[in-house]
Every structure is written in structure tokens, then in C-alpha cells.
């Protein structure tokens, strides 16, 4: 999406694999890498302090609704321990909704920032001022249409050795059961 916005194509770039953190910052500083994506709040602060980069656009600005994260289970876990997998999804969905309410509706936002700082070992100010909240669906569903578009792009650019059928990797069965138990998301009353 960023390439298209700049009038470029995949043919105009060279992908360079680099470790996160210090190595990436060094590559940006010495010019061996021109552009890098970052998402962790500490990378934003460290990179800016090192003079390595400036944040241009967030993913939600260049690709609204882009699927950023997904929960994945091993085959063994979801097939051999379905009760535990289901319990996990119910708990995950409850946490996802609390996160969504905090960052989309301001409900208990300070408590959410405190919890994220405590659990991530990031400074609270970094979480409050540098973190860009992940785009999430409060019912947990993945953006299948967007994922299919990205997979098609990867296939068209010959990045994937063979097509990946989306139905083979996305299964909302446990999520559907969790929503049946908890009910669909409802916007908090103010």
C-alpha cells in the first residue's frame, strides 16, 4: 500500500532482512537500509533517539482495516485439548474487548495503559504516548477479505512458492462458540 501511494511497485525495491532493534537502527543510520517498518513502542523511541528514522504513516492510515495480528493454535492443541482451547478463546475475547473499549471508547484507559506497561516492561509514558493501538475487531473476527487481498498480492509478486488457501488457515469455530457464550460485542454505555 505504501509503495502504491508513492507510485512505486515491488520491482522498485530490494528486501533486506535485518534483526530488530540495534542492528536495524545501525542499518538505517549507515544507509545500508533506506526504509524499515516498526511497531513496538520501544523501537519507535530507540530509533528516534538514535536519529535513525521518523514515523511516516501507520498501517491503519495506508491500509484501513488491515489485519495486523491473529491468534494461532498448534494442530495438537486445538484438536487434542479442545476444552482448554475454548477457554483460552473466551478469555482472549474478554481481554480483546476490554482493550478495544479502553482505546476506542476511553473506558478504563489508564488501567489498560498501566497493565500494558506492567506486563510489557515498557515505561508507562511510552505506552501512553508512543504506542499506536492495534486495530482489532471486538468480536475477534479476522479481516478475511483483506488477508485474501494480501495473499493474492504476494502470489502475483511471486513471493509465495504456492498459493495458501485462506480457508485452510482461518478457523473461526472456537471464536463462534465464544461469542455464543459471551454474546456479540456491545458498545459500552457512557
Coordinates of N, CA and C in Angstrom, one line a residue:
X1 N 0.8 -1.2 0.0 CA 0.0 0.0 0.0 C 0.9 1.2 0.0
X2 N 1.9 1.2 0.8 CA 2.8 2.4 0.8 C 3.5 2.6 -0.5
X3 N 3.9 1.5 -1.1 CA 4.6 1.6 -2.4 C 3.6 2.2 -3.4
X4 N 2.4 1.7 -3.5 CA 1.4 2.3 -4.4 C 1.2 3.8 -4.1
X5 N 1.1 4.2 -2.8 CA 0.9 5.6 -2.5 C 2.0 6.4 -3.1
X6 N 3.2 5.9 -3.1 CA 4.4 6.6 -3.6 C 4.6 6.4 -5.1
X7 N 3.7 5.7 -5.8 CA 3.9 5.5 -7.2 C 4.9 4.5 -7.6
X8 N 5.2 3.6 -6.6 CA 6.2 2.5 -6.8 C 5.6 1.2 -6.9
X9 N 6.4 0.2 -7.4 CA 6.0 -1.2 -7.4 C 7.0 -2.1 -6.6
X10 N 6.7 -3.3 -6.4 CA 7.6 -4.2 -5.8 C 8.9 -4.3 -6.5
X11 N 8.9 -4.1 -7.8 CA 10.1 -4.2 -8.6 C 11.1 -3.0 -8.3
X12 N 10.6 -2.0 -7.7 CA 11.4 -0.8 -7.4 C 12.2 -0.9 -6.0
X13 N 12.0 -2.0 -5.3 CA 12.7 -2.2 -4.0 C 13.5 -3.5 -3.9
X14 N 14.4 -3.5 -3.0 CA 15.1 -4.7 -2.6 C 14.9 -5.0 -1.2
X15 N 14.4 -6.2 -0.8 CA 14.1 -6.5 0.5 C 15.4 -6.9 1.2
X16 N 15.7 -6.4 2.4 CA 16.9 -6.7 3.2 C 16.4 -7.2 4.5
X17 N 16.8 -8.4 4.9 CA 16.5 -9.0 6.2 C 17.4 -8.5 7.2
X18 N 16.8 -7.9 8.3 CA 17.6 -7.4 9.4 C 17.0 -7.7 10.7
X19 N 17.8 -7.9 11.7 CA 17.3 -8.1 13.1 C 16.6 -6.9 13.6
X20 N 15.7 -7.0 14.5 CA 15.1 -5.9 15.2 C 16.1 -5.2 16.0
X21 N 15.7 -4.0 16.4 CA 16.5 -3.2 17.4 C 17.8 -2.6 16.9
X22 N 18.8 -2.8 17.6 CA 20.1 -2.1 17.3 C 20.6 -2.3 15.9
X23 N 20.5 -3.6 15.4 CA 21.0 -3.8 14.0 C 20.2 -3.0 13.0
X24 N 18.9 -3.0 13.2 CA 18.1 -2.3 12.2 C 18.4 -0.8 12.3
X25 N 18.6 -0.3 13.5 CA 18.9 1.2 13.7 C 20.2 1.5 13.0
X26 N 21.2 0.6 13.2 CA 22.5 0.8 12.6 C 22.4 0.8 11.1
X27 N 21.7 -0.1 10.5 CA 21.5 -0.2 9.1 C 20.8 1.1 8.5
X28 N 19.8 1.6 9.3 CA 19.2 2.8 8.8 C 20.2 4.0 8.9
X29 N 21.0 4.0 10.0 CA 21.9 5.1 10.2 C 23.0 5.1 9.1
X30 N 23.5 3.9 8.8 CA 24.6 3.9 7.8 C 24.2 3.8 6.4
X31 N 22.8 3.8 6.2 CA 22.3 3.9 4.8 C 22.3 2.6 4.1
X32 N 22.6 1.5 4.7 CA 22.5 0.2 4.0 C 21.1 -0.3 3.9
X33 N 20.2 0.3 4.7 CA 18.7 0.1 4.5 C 18.1 1.5 4.5
X34 N 17.2 1.7 3.6 CA 16.5 3.0 3.4 C 15.3 3.2 4.2
X35 N 14.5 2.1 4.3 CA 13.2 2.1 4.9 C 13.0 0.9 5.7
X36 N 12.3 1.1 6.9 CA 12.0 -0.1 7.7 C 10.7 0.1 8.4
X37 N 10.0 -1.0 8.7 CA 8.8 -0.9 9.4 C 9.0 -1.2 10.9
X38 N 8.3 -0.5 11.7 CA 8.5 -0.8 13.2 C 7.1 -0.8 13.8
X39 N 6.9 -1.4 14.9 CA 5.6 -1.5 15.5 C 5.7 -1.4 17.0
X40 N 6.9 -1.9 17.6 CA 7.0 -1.9 19.0 C 7.3 -0.5 19.5
X41 N 6.6 0.0 20.6 CA 6.9 1.3 21.1 C 8.3 1.6 21.4
X42 N 9.0 0.6 21.9 CA 10.5 0.8 22.2 C 11.3 1.1 21.0
X43 N 10.9 0.4 19.9 CA 11.7 0.6 18.6 C 11.4 2.0 18.1
X44 N 10.2 2.6 18.3 CA 10.0 3.9 17.9 C 10.9 4.9 18.6
X45 N 10.9 4.7 20.0 CA 11.7 5.7 20.8 C 13.2 5.5 20.5
X46 N 13.6 4.2 20.5 CA 15.1 4.0 20.3 C 15.5 4.5 18.9
X47 N 14.7 4.3 17.9 CA 15.1 4.7 16.6 C 15.1 6.2 16.5
X48 N 14.1 6.9 17.0 CA 14.1 8.3 17.0 C 15.3 8.9 17.8
X49 N 15.6 8.4 19.0 CA 16.7 8.9 19.8 C 18.0 8.6 19.1
X50 N 18.1 7.6 18.3 CA 19.3 7.3 17.5 C 19.4 8.1 16.3
X51 N 18.4 8.8 15.9 CA 18.3 9.6 14.7 C 18.2 8.8 13.5
X52 N 17.7 7.5 13.6 CA 17.6 6.6 12.5 C 16.4 6.8 11.7
X53 N 15.3 7.2 12.2 CA 14.1 7.2 11.4 C 13.0 8.1 12.0
X54 N 12.1 8.5 11.1 CA 10.9 9.2 11.5 C 9.7 8.4 11.1
X55 N 8.7 8.4 11.9 CA 7.5 7.6 11.6 C 6.7 8.4 10.5
X56 N 6.4 7.8 9.4 CA 5.7 8.5 8.3 C 4.2 8.2 8.4
X57 N 3.9 6.9 8.3 CA 2.5 6.5 8.3 C 2.3 5.3 9.1
X58 N 1.2 5.2 9.8 CA 0.8 3.9 10.4 C 0.1 3.0 9.5
X59 N 0.1 1.7 9.7 CA -0.6 0.8 8.8 C -2.1 1.1 8.7
X60 N -2.7 1.6 9.7 CA -4.1 1.9 9.6 C -4.4 3.1 8.7
X61 N -3.4 3.9 8.4 CA -3.5 5.1 7.5 C -3.4 4.7 6.1
X62 N -2.4 3.7 5.8 CA -2.2 3.3 4.4 C -3.1 2.2 4.0
X63 N -3.5 1.4 5.0 CA -4.4 0.2 4.7 C -5.5 0.1 5.8
X64 N -6.5 0.9 5.8 CA -7.5 0.9 6.9 C -8.1 -0.5 7.0
X65 N -8.2 -1.0 8.2 CA -8.8 -2.4 8.4 C -7.8 -3.5 8.2
X66 N -6.5 -3.2 8.0 CA -5.5 -4.3 7.7 C -5.4 -5.2 8.9
X67 N -5.4 -6.5 8.6 CA -5.2 -7.5 9.7 C -3.8 -7.4 10.1
X68 N -3.6 -7.1 11.4 CA -2.2 -6.9 11.9 C -1.8 -8.2 12.7
X69 N -2.7 -8.7 13.5 CA -2.4 -9.8 14.4 C -3.5 -10.9 14.3
X70 N -3.1 -12.1 14.7 CA -4.0 -13.2 14.7 C -3.5 -14.2 15.8
X71 N -4.5 -14.9 16.5 CA -4.1 -15.9 17.4 C -4.0 -17.2 16.6
X72 N -2.9 -17.9 16.9 CA -2.8 -19.2 16.2 C -2.6 -20.3 17.3
X73 N -3.2 -21.5 17.0 CA -3.1 -22.6 17.8 C -2.3 -23.7 17.0
X74 N -1.6 -24.5 17.8 CA -1.0 -25.7 17.1 C -2.1 -26.7 16.8
X75 N -1.9 -27.5 15.8 CA -2.9 -28.5 15.5 C -3.2 -29.4 16.7
X76 N -2.1 -29.8 17.4 CA -2.3 -30.7 18.5 C -3.1 -30.0 19.6
X77 N -2.9 -28.7 19.9 CA -3.6 -28.1 21.0 C -5.1 -28.0 20.6
X78 N -5.5 -27.5 19.4 CA -6.9 -27.4 19.2 C -7.6 -28.7 18.9
X79 N -6.9 -29.7 18.5 CA -7.6 -31.0 18.3 C -7.6 -31.9 19.5
X80 N -6.5 -31.9 20.3 CA -6.4 -32.8 21.5 C -6.9 -32.2 22.8
X81 N -6.9 -30.8 22.8 CA -7.3 -30.2 24.1 C -8.4 -29.1 23.8
X82 N -9.5 -29.5 23.2 CA -10.5 -28.5 22.8 C -11.1 -27.7 23.9
X83 N -11.3 -28.3 25.1 CA -11.9 -27.5 26.2 C -10.9 -26.4 26.6
X84 N -9.6 -26.7 26.7 CA -8.7 -25.6 27.0 C -8.6 -24.6 25.9
X85 N -8.6 -25.0 24.7 CA -8.6 -24.1 23.6 C -9.8 -23.1 23.6
X86 N -10.9 -23.7 23.9 CA -12.2 -22.9 24.0 C -12.1 -21.9 25.2
X87 N -11.6 -22.4 26.3 CA -11.4 -21.5 27.5 C -10.5 -20.3 27.2
X88 N -9.4 -20.6 26.4 CA -8.5 -19.6 26.1 C -9.2 -18.6 25.2
X89 N -9.9 -19.0 24.2 CA -10.6 -18.1 23.3 C -11.6 -17.2 24.0
X90 N -12.3 -17.8 25.0 CA -13.3 -17.0 25.8 C -12.5 -15.9 26.5
X91 N -11.4 -16.3 27.2 CA -10.6 -15.3 28.0 C -10.0 -14.3 27.1
X92 N -9.5 -14.7 25.9 CA -8.9 -13.8 25.0 C -9.9 -12.8 24.5
X93 N -11.1 -13.2 24.2 CA -12.1 -12.3 23.7 C -12.5 -11.3 24.7
X94 N -12.6 -11.7 26.0 CA -12.9 -10.8 27.0 C -11.8 -9.7 27.1
X95 N -10.5 -10.1 27.1 CA -9.4 -9.2 27.1 C -9.4 -8.3 25.9
X96 N -9.7 -8.8 24.7 CA -9.7 -8.1 23.5 C -10.8 -7.0 23.6
X97 N -11.9 -7.3 24.1 CA -13.0 -6.3 24.3 C -12.6 -5.2 25.3
X98 N -12.0 -5.6 26.4 CA -11.5 -4.6 27.3 C -10.5 -3.6 26.7
X99 N -9.6 -4.2 25.9 CA -8.6 -3.4 25.2 C -9.3 -2.5 24.2
X100 N -10.2 -3.0 23.4 CA -11.0 -2.2 22.4 C -11.7 -1.1 23.1
X101 N -12.4 -1.4 24.2 CA -13.2 -0.4 25.0 C -12.2 0.7 25.5
X102 N -11.0 0.3 26.0 CA -10.1 1.3 26.5 C -9.6 2.3 25.4
X103 N -9.2 1.7 24.3 CA -8.6 2.6 23.3 C -9.5 3.1 22.2
X104 N -10.7 2.6 22.1 CA -11.7 3.1 21.2 C -12.7 4.0 21.9
X105 N -13.0 3.7 23.2 CA -14.1 4.4 23.9 C -13.6 5.0 25.2
X106 N -12.3 4.9 25.5 CA -11.8 5.5 26.7 C -12.2 4.9 28.0
X107 N -12.8 3.7 28.0 CA -13.3 3.0 29.2 C -12.1 2.4 29.9
X108 N -11.8 2.8 31.1 CA -10.6 2.3 31.9 C -9.3 2.4 31.2
X109 N -9.1 3.4 30.4 CA -7.9 3.5 29.6 C -6.6 3.6 30.4
X110 N -6.7 4.3 31.5 CA -5.5 4.4 32.4 C -5.1 3.1 32.9
X111 N -6.1 2.3 33.3 CA -5.9 1.0 33.9 C -5.3 0.1 32.8
X112 N -5.8 0.2 31.6 CA -5.2 -0.6 30.5 C -3.8 -0.2 30.2
X113 N -3.5 1.1 30.2 CA -2.1 1.5 29.9 C -1.2 1.0 31.1
X114 N -1.7 1.1 32.3 CA -0.9 0.6 33.4 C -0.6 -0.9 33.3
X115 N -1.6 -1.7 32.9 CA -1.5 -3.1 32.7 C -0.5 -3.4 31.6
X116 N -0.6 -2.7 30.5 CA 0.3 -3.0 29.3 C 1.7 -2.6 29.7
X117 N 1.9 -1.5 30.5 CA 3.3 -1.2 30.9 C 3.8 -2.2 31.8
X118 N 3.0 -2.7 32.8 CA 3.5 -3.7 33.7 C 3.8 -5.0 33.1
X119 N 3.0 -5.4 32.1 CA 3.2 -6.7 31.5 C 4.3 -6.7 30.4
X120 N 4.5 -5.5 29.9 CA 5.5 -5.5 28.7 C 6.8 -5.0 29.1
X121 N 7.0 -4.4 30.3 CA 8.2 -3.8 30.8 C 8.5 -2.5 30.0
X122 N 7.6 -2.0 29.3 CA 7.8 -0.7 28.7 C 7.4 0.4 29.8
X123 N 8.0 1.5 29.7 CA 7.7 2.6 30.5 C 6.3 3.1 30.2
X124 N 5.5 3.4 31.3 CA 4.2 3.8 31.1 C 4.0 5.0 30.1
X125 N 4.9 5.9 30.2 CA 4.8 7.1 29.2 C 5.0 6.6 27.8
X126 N 5.8 5.6 27.6 CA 6.0 5.1 26.2 C 4.7 4.5 25.7
X127 N 4.0 3.7 26.6 CA 2.7 3.1 26.2 C 1.7 4.2 26.0
X128 N 1.6 5.2 26.9 CA 0.6 6.2 26.8 C 0.8 7.1 25.6
X129 N 2.1 7.4 25.2 CA 2.4 8.4 24.2 C 2.9 7.9 22.9
X130 N 3.5 6.7 22.9 CA 4.1 6.2 21.6 C 3.4 5.1 21.0
X131 N 2.7 4.3 21.8 CA 2.0 3.1 21.3 C 0.8 3.5 20.4
X132 N 0.7 2.9 19.3 CA -0.4 3.0 18.4 C -1.3 1.8 18.6
X133 N -2.5 1.9 19.2 CA -3.2 0.7 19.5 C -3.5 -0.2 18.3
X134 N -3.4 -1.4 18.5 CA -3.7 -2.4 17.4 C -5.1 -2.3 16.9
X135 N -5.3 -2.4 15.6 CA -6.7 -2.4 15.1 C -7.3 -3.8 15.3
X136 N -8.3 -3.8 16.1 CA -8.9 -5.1 16.4 C -10.4 -5.1 16.2
X137 N -11.0 -6.2 15.9 CA -12.4 -6.4 15.8 C -12.9 -6.8 17.2
X138 N -13.8 -6.1 17.9 CA -14.2 -6.5 19.2 C -14.9 -7.9 19.3
X139 N -15.2 -8.4 18.2 CA -15.8 -9.8 18.2 C -14.7 -10.8 17.8
X140 N -13.5 -10.3 17.6 CA -12.3 -11.2 17.3 C -12.2 -11.7 15.9
X141 N -13.1 -11.4 15.0 CA -13.0 -11.9 13.7 C -11.9 -11.3 12.9
X142 N -11.3 -12.1 12.1 CA -10.2 -11.7 11.2 C -10.8 -11.0 10.0
X143 N -10.0 -10.1 9.4 CA -10.4 -9.5 8.2 C -10.0 -10.4 7.0
X144 N -10.8 -11.3 6.7 CA -10.5 -12.3 5.7 C -10.4 -11.7 4.3
X145 N -11.2 -10.7 4.0 CA -11.1 -10.1 2.7 C -9.7 -9.4 2.5
X146 N -9.3 -8.7 3.5 CA -8.0 -8.0 3.5 C -6.9 -9.0 3.4
X147 N -7.0 -10.1 4.2 CA -6.0 -11.2 4.2 C -5.9 -11.8 2.8
X148 N -7.1 -12.0 2.2 CA -7.1 -12.6 0.8 C -6.4 -11.7 -0.2
X149 N -6.7 -10.4 -0.1 CA -6.1 -9.4 -1.0 C -4.6 -9.5 -0.8
X150 N -4.1 -9.5 0.4 CA -2.6 -9.5 0.6 C -2.0 -10.8 0.1
X151 N -2.7 -12.0 0.3 CA -2.2 -13.2 -0.2 C -2.1 -13.2 -1.7
X152 N -3.2 -12.6 -2.3 CA -3.2 -12.5 -3.8 C -2.0 -11.7 -4.3
X153 N -1.8 -10.6 -3.6 CA -0.6 -9.7 -4.0 C 0.7 -10.5 -3.9
X154 N 0.9 -11.2 -2.8 CA 2.1 -12.0 -2.6 C 2.2 -13.0 -3.7
X155 N 1.1 -13.7 -4.1 CA 1.2 -14.6 -5.2 C 1.5 -13.9 -6.5
X156 N 0.9 -12.8 -6.8 CA 1.1 -12.0 -8.0 C 2.6 -11.6 -8.1
X157 N 3.2 -11.3 -7.0 CA 4.6 -10.8 -7.0 C 5.6 -12.0 -6.9
X158 N 5.1 -13.2 -7.0 CA 5.9 -14.5 -6.9 C 6.7 -14.5 -5.6
X159 N 6.1 -14.0 -4.5 CA 6.8 -14.1 -3.2 C 6.5 -15.4 -2.6
X160 N 5.3 -16.0 -2.8 CA 4.9 -17.3 -2.3 C 5.2 -18.4 -3.3
X161 N 5.8 -19.5 -2.8 CA 6.1 -20.5 -3.7 C 4.9 -21.3 -4.2
X162 N 3.8 -21.2 -3.5 CA 2.5 -21.8 -3.9 C 1.4 -21.1 -3.2
X163 N 0.2 -21.1 -3.7 CA -0.9 -20.4 -3.1 C -1.2 -21.0 -1.7
X164 N -1.7 -20.1 -0.8 CA -2.2 -20.5 0.6 C -3.7 -20.4 0.6
X165 N -4.4 -21.5 0.7 CA -5.9 -21.3 0.8 C -6.2 -20.8 2.1
X166 N -6.9 -19.6 2.2 CA -7.3 -19.0 3.4 C -8.1 -19.9 4.3
X167 N -9.0 -20.6 3.7 CA -9.9 -21.5 4.5 C -9.1 -22.6 5.2
X168 N -7.9 -22.8 4.8 CA -7.1 -23.9 5.4 C -6.4 -23.4 6.7
X169 N -6.2 -22.0 6.8 CA -5.5 -21.5 7.9 C -6.4 -20.7 8.9
X170 N -7.6 -20.3 8.4 CA -8.5 -19.5 9.3 C -9.7 -20.4 9.7
X171 N -9.9 -20.5 11.0 CA -11.0 -21.3 11.5 C -11.6 -20.5 12.7
X172 N -12.8 -20.0 12.5 CA -13.5 -19.2 13.5 C -14.4 -20.1 14.4
X173 N -14.2 -21.4 14.4 CA -15.1 -22.3 15.2 C -15.1 -22.0 16.6
X174 N -13.9 -21.9 17.2 CA -13.8 -21.6 18.6 C -14.3 -20.2 18.9
X175 N -14.0 -19.3 18.0 CA -14.5 -17.9 18.2 C -16.0 -17.8 18.2
X176 N -16.6 -18.5 17.2 CA -18.1 -18.5 17.1 C -18.7 -19.1 18.4
X177 N -18.1 -20.1 19.0 CA -18.5 -20.7 20.3 C -18.4 -19.7 21.4
X178 N -17.3 -18.9 21.4 CA -17.0 -17.9 22.5 C -18.1 -16.8 22.4
X179 N -18.4 -16.4 21.2 CA -19.4 -15.4 21.0 C -20.8 -15.9 21.4
X180 N -21.0 -17.1 21.1 CA -22.3 -17.7 21.6 C -22.4 -17.7 23.1
X181 N -21.3 -17.9 23.8 CA -21.2 -17.9 25.2 C -21.3 -16.5 25.8
X182 N -20.5 -15.5 25.2 CA -20.5 -14.2 25.8 C -21.5 -13.2 25.2
X183 N -22.0 -13.5 24.0 CA -22.8 -12.6 23.3 C -22.0 -11.8 22.4
X184 N -22.6 -11.2 21.3 CA -21.8 -10.3 20.4 C -21.4 -9.0 21.2
X185 N -20.4 -8.4 20.7 CA -19.9 -7.1 21.3 C -20.9 -6.1 21.4
X186 N -21.0 -5.3 22.5 CA -21.9 -4.2 22.6 C -21.1 -3.0 23.0
X187 N -21.3 -1.9 22.4 CA -20.6 -0.6 22.7 C -21.0 -0.3 24.2
X188 N -19.9 0.1 25.0 CA -20.2 0.4 26.4 C -21.1 1.6 26.5
X189 N -22.0 1.6 27.6 CA -22.8 2.7 27.9 C -22.0 3.8 28.5
X190 N -22.3 5.0 28.2 CA -21.5 6.1 28.8 C -22.3 6.8 29.9

